[in-house]
PDB file of N, CA, C and O in Angstrom, chain B, residues numbered from 101:
ATOM      1  N   ILE B 101       1.025  -1.102   0.003  1.00  0.00           N
ATOM      2  CA  ILE B 101       0.082   0.117  -0.086  1.00  0.00           C
ATOM      3  C   ILE B 101       1.032   1.383   0.002  1.00  0.00           C
ATOM      4  O   ILE B 101       1.968   1.571   0.780  1.00  0.00           O
ATOM      5  N   LYS B 102       0.554   2.180  -0.979  1.00  0.00           N
ATOM      6  CA  LYS B 102       1.140   3.346  -0.780  1.00  0.00           C
ATOM      7  C   LYS B 102       0.454   4.704  -0.457  1.00  0.00           C
ATOM      8  O   LYS B 102      -0.665   4.972  -0.895  1.00  0.00           O
ATOM      9  N   ARG B 103       1.220   5.604   0.378  1.00  0.00           N
ATOM     10  CA  ARG B 103       0.418   6.427   1.065  1.00  0.00           C
ATOM     11  C   ARG B 103       0.609   7.689  -0.086  1.00  0.00           C
ATOM     12  O   ARG B 103       1.650   7.743  -0.740  1.00  0.00           O
ATOM     13  N   LEU B 104      -0.262   8.493  -0.237  1.00  0.00           N
ATOM     14  CA  LEU B 104      -0.414   9.622  -1.354  1.00  0.00           C
ATOM     15  C   LEU B 104       1.010  10.539  -1.037  1.00  0.00           C
ATOM     16  O   LEU B 104       1.528  10.641   0.075  1.00  0.00           O
ATOM     17  N   PRO B 105       1.465  11.125  -2.196  1.00  0.00           N
ATOM     18  CA  PRO B 105       2.510  11.854  -1.922  1.00  0.00           C
ATOM     19  C   PRO B 105       2.195  12.959  -0.961  1.00  0.00           C
ATOM     20  O   PRO B 105       1.143  13.597  -1.017  1.00  0.00           O
ATOM     21  N   GLY B 106       3.215  13.182  -0.009  1.00  0.00           N
ATOM     22  CA  GLY B 106       2.868  14.462   0.732  1.00  0.00           C
ATOM     23  C   GLY B 106       2.061  13.968   2.056  1.00  0.00           C
ATOM     24  O   GLY B 106       2.056  14.705   3.041  1.00  0.00           O
ATOM     25  N   GLN B 107       1.528  12.994   2.075  1.00  0.00           N
ATOM     26  CA  GLN B 107       0.798  12.352   3.120  1.00  0.00           C
ATOM     27  C   GLN B 107       1.677  11.610   4.154  1.00  0.00           C
ATOM     28  O   GLN B 107       2.421  10.692   3.809  1.00  0.00           O
ATOM     29  N   SER B 108       1.565  12.044   5.461  1.00  0.00           N
ATOM     30  CA  SER B 108       2.364  11.004   6.123  1.00  0.00           C
ATOM     31  C   SER B 108       1.480  10.015   7.136  1.00  0.00           C
ATOM     32  O   SER B 108       2.083   9.197   7.831  1.00  0.00           O
ATOM     33  N   ARG B 109       0.240  10.105   7.183  1.00  0.00           N
ATOM     34  CA  ARG B 109      -0.708   9.242   7.822  1.00  0.00           C
ATOM     35  C   ARG B 109      -1.635   8.587   6.650  1.00  0.00           C
ATOM     36  O   ARG B 109      -2.078   9.223   5.693  1.00  0.00           O
ATOM     37  N   LEU B 110      -1.807   7.470   6.849  1.00  0.00           N
ATOM     38  CA  LEU B 110      -2.891   6.671   5.956  1.00  0.00           C
ATOM     39  C   LEU B 110      -3.951   6.188   6.853  1.00  0.00           C
ATOM     40  O   LEU B 110      -3.589   5.489   7.799  1.00  0.00           O
ATOM     41  N   PRO B 111      -5.108   6.428   6.722  1.00  0.00           N
ATOM     42  CA  PRO B 111      -6.313   5.975   7.520  1.00  0.00           C
ATOM     43  C   PRO B 111      -6.783   4.663   6.716  1.00  0.00           C
ATOM     44  O   PRO B 111      -6.913   4.726   5.494  1.00  0.00           O
ATOM     45  N   LEU B 112      -7.009   3.596   7.350  1.00  0.00           N
ATOM     46  CA  LEU B 112      -7.548   2.675   6.729  1.00  0.00           C
ATOM     47  C   LEU B 112      -8.796   1.916   7.810  1.00  0.00           C
ATOM     48  O   LEU B 112      -8.822   1.476   8.959  1.00  0.00           O
ATOM     49  N   ARG B 113      -9.710   2.070   6.723  1.00  0.00           N
ATOM     50  CA  ARG B 113     -11.164   1.444   7.103  1.00  0.00           C
ATOM     51  C   ARG B 113     -11.265   0.159   7.209  1.00  0.00           C
ATOM     52  O   ARG B 113     -11.144  -0.443   6.142  1.00  0.00           O
ATOM     53  N   LEU B 114     -11.466  -0.534   8.234  1.00  0.00           N
ATOM     54  CA  LEU B 114     -11.112  -2.066   8.006  1.00  0.00           C
ATOM     55  C   LEU B 114     -12.872  -2.539   8.199  1.00  0.00           C
ATOM     56  O   LEU B 114     -13.660  -1.757   8.730  1.00  0.00           O
ATOM     57  N   THR B 115     -13.224  -3.644   7.786  1.00  0.00           N
ATOM     58  CA  THR B 115     -14.729  -4.158   8.211  1.00  0.00           C
ATOM     59  C   THR B 115     -14.221  -5.744   8.055  1.00  0.00           C
ATOM     60  O   THR B 115     -13.431  -6.332   7.317  1.00  0.00           O
ATOM     61  N   SER B 116     -15.094  -6.107   9.137  1.00  0.00           N
ATOM     62  CA  SER B 116     -15.444  -8.043   8.967  1.00  0.00           C
ATOM     63  C   SER B 116     -16.463  -8.072   8.568  1.00  0.00           C
ATOM     64  O   SER B 116     -17.294  -7.165   8.609  1.00  0.00           O
ATOM     65  N   GLN B 117     -16.561  -9.030   8.153  1.00  0.00           N
ATOM     66  CA  GLN B 117     -17.821 -10.205   7.425  1.00  0.00           C
ATOM     67  C   GLN B 117     -18.070 -11.085   8.210  1.00  0.00           C
ATOM     68  O   GLN B 117     -17.177 -11.583   8.896  1.00  0.00           O
ATOM     69  N   GLY B 118     -19.461 -11.509   8.293  1.00  0.00           N
ATOM     70  CA  GLY B 118     -19.675 -12.791   9.064  1.00  0.00           C
ATOM     71  C   GLY B 118     -19.242 -13.006  10.548  1.00  0.00           C
ATOM     72  O   GLY B 118     -18.993 -11.950  11.128  1.00  0.00           O
ATOM     73  N   GLY B 119     -19.117 -13.997  11.194  1.00  0.00           N
ATOM     74  CA  GLY B 119     -18.704 -14.383  12.714  1.00  0.00           C
ATOM     75  C   GLY B 119     -19.960 -13.907  13.338  1.00  0.00           C
ATOM     76  O   GLY B 119     -20.997 -13.655  12.725  1.00  0.00           O
ATOM     77  N   GLU B 120     -19.741 -13.791  14.809  1.00  0.00           N
ATOM     78  CA  GLU B 120     -20.836 -13.909  15.512  1.00  0.00           C
ATOM     79  C   GLU B 120     -20.318 -12.634  16.872  1.00  0.00           C
ATOM     80  O   GLU B 120     -19.182 -12.356  17.256  1.00  0.00           O
ATOM     81  N   GLY B 121     -21.515 -12.144  17.275  1.00  0.00           N
ATOM     82  CA  GLY B 121     -21.091 -10.980  18.379  1.00  0.00           C
ATOM     83  C   GLY B 121     -20.182 -10.195  18.305  1.00  0.00           C
ATOM     84  O   GLY B 121     -19.883  -9.936  17.139  1.00  0.00           O
ATOM     85  N   GLN B 122     -19.467  -9.579  19.227  1.00  0.00           N
ATOM     86  CA  GLN B 122     -18.275  -8.561  19.165  1.00  0.00           C
ATOM     87  C   GLN B 122     -17.085  -9.061  18.766  1.00  0.00           C
ATOM     88  O   GLN B 122     -16.832 -10.261  18.877  1.00  0.00           O
ATOM     89  N   ARG B 123     -16.193  -8.138  18.235  1.00  0.00           N
ATOM     90  CA  ARG B 123     -15.218  -8.239  17.628  1.00  0.00           C
ATOM     91  C   ARG B 123     -13.911  -7.944  18.411  1.00  0.00           C
ATOM     92  O   ARG B 123     -14.024  -7.301  19.455  1.00  0.00           O
ATOM     93  N   TRP B 124     -12.876  -8.286  18.072  1.00  0.00           N
ATOM     94  CA  TRP B 124     -11.584  -7.521  19.019  1.00  0.00           C
ATOM     95  C   TRP B 124     -10.532  -7.428  17.842  1.00  0.00           C
ATOM     96  O   TRP B 124     -10.167  -8.409  17.194  1.00  0.00           O
ATOM     97  N   TRP B 125     -10.135  -6.275  17.664  1.00  0.00           N
ATOM     98  CA  TRP B 125      -8.806  -6.121  16.480  1.00  0.00           C
ATOM     99  C   TRP B 125      -7.876  -6.154  17.118  1.00  0.00           C
ATOM    100  O   TRP B 125      -7.831  -5.971  18.334  1.00  0.00           O
ATOM    101  N   PHE B 126      -6.854  -6.428  16.288  1.00  0.00           N
ATOM    102  CA  PHE B 126      -5.209  -6.159  16.780  1.00  0.00           C
ATOM    103  C   PHE B 126      -4.273  -5.750  15.384  1.00  0.00           C
ATOM    104  O   PHE B 126      -4.372  -6.116  14.213  1.00  0.00           O
ATOM    105  N   VAL B 127      -3.574  -5.064  15.894  1.00  0.00           N
ATOM    106  CA  VAL B 127      -2.591  -4.594  14.910  1.00  0.00           C
ATOM    107  C   VAL B 127      -1.238  -4.726  15.517  1.00  0.00           C
ATOM    108  O   VAL B 127      -0.756  -4.091  16.454  1.00  0.00           O
ATOM    109  N   ASN B 128      -0.622  -5.865  14.657  1.00  0.00           N
ATOM    110  CA  ASN B 128       0.745  -6.264  15.046  1.00  0.00           C
ATOM    111  C   ASN B 128       1.035  -6.861  16.526  1.00  0.00           C
ATOM    112  O   ASN B 128       2.107  -6.908  17.129  1.00  0.00           O
ATOM    113  N   GLY B 129      -0.314  -7.323  16.944  1.00  0.00           N
ATOM    114  CA  GLY B 129      -0.305  -7.999  18.321  1.00  0.00           C
ATOM    115  C   GLY B 129      -0.893  -6.998  19.164  1.00  0.00           C
ATOM    116  O   GLY B 129      -1.269  -7.500  20.223  1.00  0.00           O
ATOM    117  N   VAL B 130      -1.092  -5.868  19.089  1.00  0.00           N
ATOM    118  CA  VAL B 130      -1.730  -5.082  19.926  1.00  0.00           C
ATOM    119  C   VAL B 130      -3.276  -4.543  19.666  1.00  0.00           C
ATOM    120  O   VAL B 130      -3.691  -4.042  18.621  1.00  0.00           O
ATOM    121  N   VAL B 131      -4.077  -4.792  20.982  1.00  0.00           N
ATOM    122  CA  VAL B 131      -5.487  -4.853  20.722  1.00  0.00           C
ATOM    123  C   VAL B 131      -5.442  -3.255  20.512  1.00  0.00           C
ATOM    124  O   VAL B 131      -4.694  -2.348  20.877  1.00  0.00           O
ATOM    125  N   GLN B 132      -6.846  -3.389  19.589  1.00  0.00           N
ATOM    126  CA  GLN B 132      -7.263  -1.684  19.634  1.00  0.00           C
ATOM    127  C   GLN B 132      -8.502  -1.612  20.084  1.00  0.00           C
ATOM    128  O   GLN B 132      -9.179  -2.596  20.383  1.00  0.00           O
ATOM    129  N   SER B 133      -8.904  -0.315  20.164  1.00  0.00           N
ATOM    130  CA  SER B 133     -10.157  -0.076  20.725  1.00  0.00           C
ATOM    131  C   SER B 133     -11.214  -0.317  19.952  1.00  0.00           C
ATOM    132  O   SER B 133     -10.961  -0.453  18.754  1.00  0.00           O
ATOM    133  N   GLY B 134     -12.549  -0.428  20.356  1.00  0.00           N
ATOM    134  CA  GLY B 134     -13.625  -0.800  19.505  1.00  0.00           C
ATOM    135  C   GLY B 134     -14.103  -2.166  19.633  1.00  0.00           C
ATOM    136  O   GLY B 134     -13.110  -2.884  19.748  1.00  0.00           O
ATOM    137  N   HIS B 135     -15.033  -2.764  19.660  1.00  0.00           N
ATOM    138  CA  HIS B 135     -15.436  -4.340  19.470  1.00  0.00           C
ATOM    139  C   HIS B 135     -16.539  -4.478  18.384  1.00  0.00           C
ATOM    140  O   HIS B 135     -17.356  -5.371  18.607  1.00  0.00           O
ATOM    141  N   GLY B 136     -16.743  -3.599  17.005  1.00  0.00           N
ATOM    142  CA  GLY B 136     -17.523  -3.710  16.359  1.00  0.00           C
ATOM    143  C   GLY B 136     -16.951  -4.294  15.205  1.00  0.00           C
ATOM    144  O   GLY B 136     -15.795  -4.713  15.136  1.00  0.00           O
ATOM    145  N   GLU B 137     -18.090  -4.316  13.982  1.00  0.00           N
ATOM    146  CA  GLU B 137     -17.615  -5.078  12.560  1.00  0.00           C
ATOM    147  C   GLU B 137     -16.624  -4.150  12.084  1.00  0.00           C
ATOM    148  O   GLU B 137     -15.989  -4.581  11.121  1.00  0.00           O
ATOM    149  N   LYS B 138     -16.272  -2.858  12.530  1.00  0.00           N
ATOM    150  CA  LYS B 138     -15.549  -1.781  11.661  1.00  0.00           C
ATOM    151  C   LYS B 138     -14.673  -1.481  12.560  1.00  0.00           C
ATOM    152  O   LYS B 138     -14.718  -1.710  13.769  1.00  0.00           O
ATOM    153  N   MET B 139     -13.701  -0.852  11.817  1.00  0.00           N
ATOM    154  CA  MET B 139     -12.461  -0.497  12.744  1.00  0.00           C
ATOM    155  C   MET B 139     -11.699   0.534  11.903  1.00  0.00           C
ATOM    156  O   MET B 139     -11.336   0.119  10.803  1.00  0.00           O
ATOM    157  N   THR B 140     -11.364   1.905  12.240  1.00  0.00           N
ATOM    158  CA  THR B 140     -10.103   2.591  11.167  1.00  0.00           C
ATOM    159  C   THR B 140      -8.856   2.519  12.270  1.00  0.00           C
ATOM    160  O   THR B 140      -8.776   2.667  13.489  1.00  0.00           O
ATOM    161  N   PHE B 141      -7.951   2.220  11.219  1.00  0.00           N
ATOM    162  CA  PHE B 141      -6.622   2.471  11.981  1.00  0.00           C
ATOM    163  C   PHE B 141      -5.705   3.244  11.294  1.00  0.00           C
ATOM    164  O   PHE B 141      -5.547   2.857  10.137  1.00  0.00           O
ATOM    165  N   GLU B 142      -4.884   4.444  11.694  1.00  0.00           N
ATOM    166  CA  GLU B 142      -4.022   5.234  11.241  1.00  0.00           C
ATOM    167  C   GLU B 142      -2.898   4.637  11.026  1.00  0.00           C
ATOM    168  O   GLU B 142      -2.431   4.104  12.033  1.00  0.00           O
ATOM    169  N   VAL B 143      -2.162   4.510   9.867  1.00  0.00           N
ATOM    170  CA  VAL B 143      -0.772   4.085   9.627  1.00  0.00           C
ATOM    171  C   VAL B 143       0.018   5.497   9.647  1.00  0.00           C
ATOM    172  O   VAL B 143      -0.275   6.537   9.058  1.00  0.00           O
ATOM    173  N   GLU B 144       1.193   5.198  10.572  1.00  0.00           N
ATOM    174  CA  GLU B 144       1.919   6.600  10.549  1.00  0.00           C
ATOM    175  C   GLU B 144       3.363   6.567  10.062  1.00  0.00           C
ATOM    176  O   GLU B 144       3.963   7.610   9.802  1.00  0.00           O
ATOM    177  N   LYS B 145       3.956   5.274   9.931  1.00  0.00           N
ATOM    178  CA  LYS B 145       5.114   4.797   9.313  1.00  0.00           C
ATOM    179  C   LYS B 145       5.035   3.831   8.231  1.00  0.00           C
ATOM    180  O   LYS B 145       4.055   3.087   8.240  1.00  0.00           O
ATOM    181  N   ALA B 146       5.885   3.709   7.305  1.00  0.00           N
ATOM    182  CA  ALA B 146       6.266   2.709   6.321  1.00  0.00           C
ATOM    183  C   ALA B 146       6.556   1.291   7.232  1.00  0.00           C
ATOM    184  O   ALA B 146       7.429   1.392   8.094  1.00  0.00           O
ATOM    185  N   ASP B 147       6.056   0.338   7.124  1.00  0.00           N
ATOM    186  CA  ASP B 147       6.183  -0.821   7.673  1.00  0.00           C
ATOM    187  C   ASP B 147       5.302  -1.940   7.230  1.00  0.00           C
ATOM    188  O   ASP B 147       4.411  -1.774   6.398  1.00  0.00           O
ATOM    189  N   ASP B 148       5.619  -3.315   7.916  1.00  0.00           N
ATOM    190  CA  ASP B 148       4.657  -4.786   7.521  1.00  0.00           C
ATOM    191  C   ASP B 148       3.843  -4.428   8.650  1.00  0.00           C
ATOM    192  O   ASP B 148       4.157  -3.848   9.689  1.00  0.00           O
ATOM    193  N   TYR B 149       2.781  -4.862   8.269  1.00  0.00           N
ATOM    194  CA  TYR B 149       1.491  -4.817   9.170  1.00  0.00           C
ATOM    195  C   TYR B 149       0.831  -5.990   9.007  1.00  0.00           C
ATOM    196  O   TYR B 149       0.611  -6.482   7.900  1.00  0.00           O
ATOM    197  N   GLN B 150       0.399  -6.617  10.366  1.00  0.00           N
ATOM    198  CA  GLN B 150      -0.671  -7.655  10.454  1.00  0.00           C
ATOM    199  C   GLN B 150      -1.915  -7.084  10.882  1.00  0.00           C
ATOM    200  O   GLN B 150      -1.857  -6.175  11.709  1.00  0.00           O
ATOM    201  N   VAL B 151      -3.083  -7.484  10.436  1.00  0.00           N
ATOM    202  CA  VAL B 151      -4.276  -6.853  11.256  1.00  0.00           C
ATOM    203  C   VAL B 151      -5.185  -8.415  11.340  1.00  0.00           C
ATOM    204  O   VAL B 151      -5.357  -9.166  10.380  1.00  0.00           O
ATOM    205  N   LEU B 152      -5.682  -8.635  12.732  1.00  0.00           N
ATOM    206  CA  LEU B 152      -6.186  -9.906  12.874  1.00  0.00           C
ATOM    207  C   LEU B 152      -7.647  -9.240  13.568  1.00  0.00           C
ATOM    208  O   LEU B 152      -7.693  -8.375  14.443  1.00  0.00           O
ATOM    209  N   VAL B 153      -8.550  -9.771  13.042  1.00  0.00           N
ATOM    210  CA  VAL B 153      -9.963  -9.533  14.082  1.00  0.00           C
ATOM    211  C   VAL B 153     -10.519 -11.043  14.431  1.00  0.00           C
ATOM    212  O   VAL B 153     -10.585 -11.988  13.645  1.00  0.00           O
ATOM    213  N   MET B 154     -10.841 -11.021  15.604  1.00  0.00           N
ATOM    214  CA  MET B 154     -11.473 -12.327  16.300  1.00  0.00           C
ATOM    215  C   MET B 154     -12.698 -12.150  16.861  1.00  0.00           C
ATOM    216  O   MET B 154     -12.887 -11.146  17.547  1.00  0.00           O
ATOM    217  N   ASP B 155     -13.680 -13.052  16.668  1.00  0.00           N
ATOM    218  CA  ASP B 155     -15.106 -12.813  17.066  1.00  0.00           C
ATOM    219  C   ASP B 155     -15.315 -13.534  18.420  1.00  0.00           C
ATOM    220  O   ASP B 155     -14.433 -14.242  18.905  1.00  0.00           O
ATOM    221  N   GLU B 156     -16.704 -13.296  19.105  1.00  0.00           N
ATOM    222  CA  GLU B 156     -16.879 -13.868  20.288  1.00  0.00           C
ATOM    223  C   GLU B 156     -16.653 -15.620  20.247  1.00  0.00           C
ATOM    224  O   GLU B 156     -16.224 -16.222  21.231  1.00  0.00           O
ATOM    225  N   SER B 157     -16.959 -16.206  19.151  1.00  0.00           N
ATOM    226  CA  SER B 157     -16.844 -17.777  19.368  1.00  0.00           C
ATOM    227  C   SER B 157     -15.478 -17.916  19.013  1.00  0.00           C
ATOM    228  O   SER B 157     -15.172 -19.097  18.847  1.00  0.00           O
ATOM    229  N   GLY B 158     -14.369 -16.946  18.806  1.00  0.00           N
ATOM    230  CA  GLY B 158     -13.002 -17.335  18.671  1.00  0.00           C
ATOM    231  C   GLY B 158     -12.613 -17.303  17.389  1.00  0.00           C
ATOM    232  O   GLY B 158     -11.417 -17.081  17.200  1.00  0.00           O
ATOM    233  N   GLN B 159     -13.520 -17.516  16.169  1.00  0.00           N
ATOM    234  CA  GLN B 159     -13.187 -17.405  14.798  1.00  0.00           C
ATOM    235  C   GLN B 159     -12.337 -16.050  14.330  1.00  0.00           C
ATOM    236  O   GLN B 159     -12.752 -14.930  14.628  1.00  0.00           O
ATOM    237  N   THR B 160     -11.271 -16.224  13.671  1.00  0.00           N
ATOM    238  CA  THR B 160     -10.376 -15.408  13.380  1.00  0.00           C
ATOM    239  C   THR B 160     -10.283 -15.025  11.809  1.00  0.00           C
ATOM    240  O   THR B 160     -10.705 -15.774  10.928  1.00  0.00           O
ATOM    241  N   ALA B 161      -9.805 -14.033  11.616  1.00  0.00           N
ATOM    242  CA  ALA B 161      -9.057 -13.407  10.150  1.00  0.00           C
ATOM    243  C   ALA B 161      -8.160 -12.731  10.490  1.00  0.00           C
ATOM    244  O   ALA B 161      -8.058 -12.120  11.553  1.00  0.00           O
ATOM    245  N   VAL B 162      -7.152 -12.790   9.295  1.00  0.00           N
ATOM    246  CA  VAL B 162      -5.864 -12.286   9.147  1.00  0.00           C
ATOM    247  C   VAL B 162      -5.462 -11.690   7.819  1.00  0.00           C
ATOM    248  O   VAL B 162      -5.609 -12.242   6.729  1.00  0.00           O
ATOM    249  N   ALA B 163      -4.861 -10.332   8.070  1.00  0.00           N
ATOM    250  CA  ALA B 163      -4.520  -9.783   6.906  1.00  0.00           C
ATOM    251  C   ALA B 163      -2.976  -9.377   6.948  1.00  0.00           C
ATOM    252  O   ALA B 163      -2.540  -9.142   8.075  1.00  0.00           O
ATOM    253  N   ARG B 164      -2.243  -9.282   6.062  1.00  0.00           N
ATOM    254  CA  ARG B 164      -0.833  -8.851   6.090  1.00  0.00           C
ATOM    255  C   ARG B 164      -0.685  -7.842   4.719  1.00  0.00           C
ATOM    256  O   ARG B 164      -1.297  -7.967   3.659  1.00  0.00           O
ATOM    257  N   PHE B 165       0.209  -6.922   5.038  1.00  0.00           N
ATOM    258  CA  PHE B 165       0.664  -5.679   4.095  1.00  0.00           C
ATOM    259  C   PHE B 165       1.345  -5.097   4.482  1.00  0.00           C
ATOM    260  O   PHE B 165       1.379  -4.846   5.687  1.00  0.00           O
ATOM    261  N   THR B 166       2.357  -4.533   3.447  1.00  0.00           N
ATOM    262  CA  THR B 166       3.372  -3.781   3.681  1.00  0.00           C
ATOM    263  C   THR B 166       2.633  -2.174   3.327  1.00  0.00           C
ATOM    264  O   THR B 166       1.607  -2.169   2.646  1.00  0.00           O
ATOM    265  N   VAL B 167       3.182  -0.927   3.800  1.00  0.00           N
ATOM    266  CA  VAL B 167       2.956   0.509   3.893  1.00  0.00           C
ATOM    267  C   VAL B 167       4.586   0.923   3.255  1.00  0.00           C
ATOM    268  O   VAL B 167       5.655   0.562   3.748  1.00  0.00           O
ATOM    269  N   GLN B 168       4.428   1.620   2.255  1.00  0.00           N
ATOM    270  CA  GLN B 168       5.401   2.288   1.610  1.00  0.00           C
ATOM    271  C   GLN B 168       5.338   3.699   1.587  1.00  0.00           C
ATOM    272  O   GLN B 168       6.209   4.347   1.007  1.00  0.00           O
TER     273      GLN B 168
END
């Protein structure tokens, strides 16, 4: 993923589909605030990222990406 020229931050709006109940979001292993189907995460530096979402039943989904 490339940030727009001149932009230091990149807002990512993430949505989960399926699953049950509340969601817990993790970025690079760190839990994020919010427990809904949607989350916005602001990327502030170029790096490799892993986003994981887990629902109440323990189902997980993972996405990995690199920000340039």
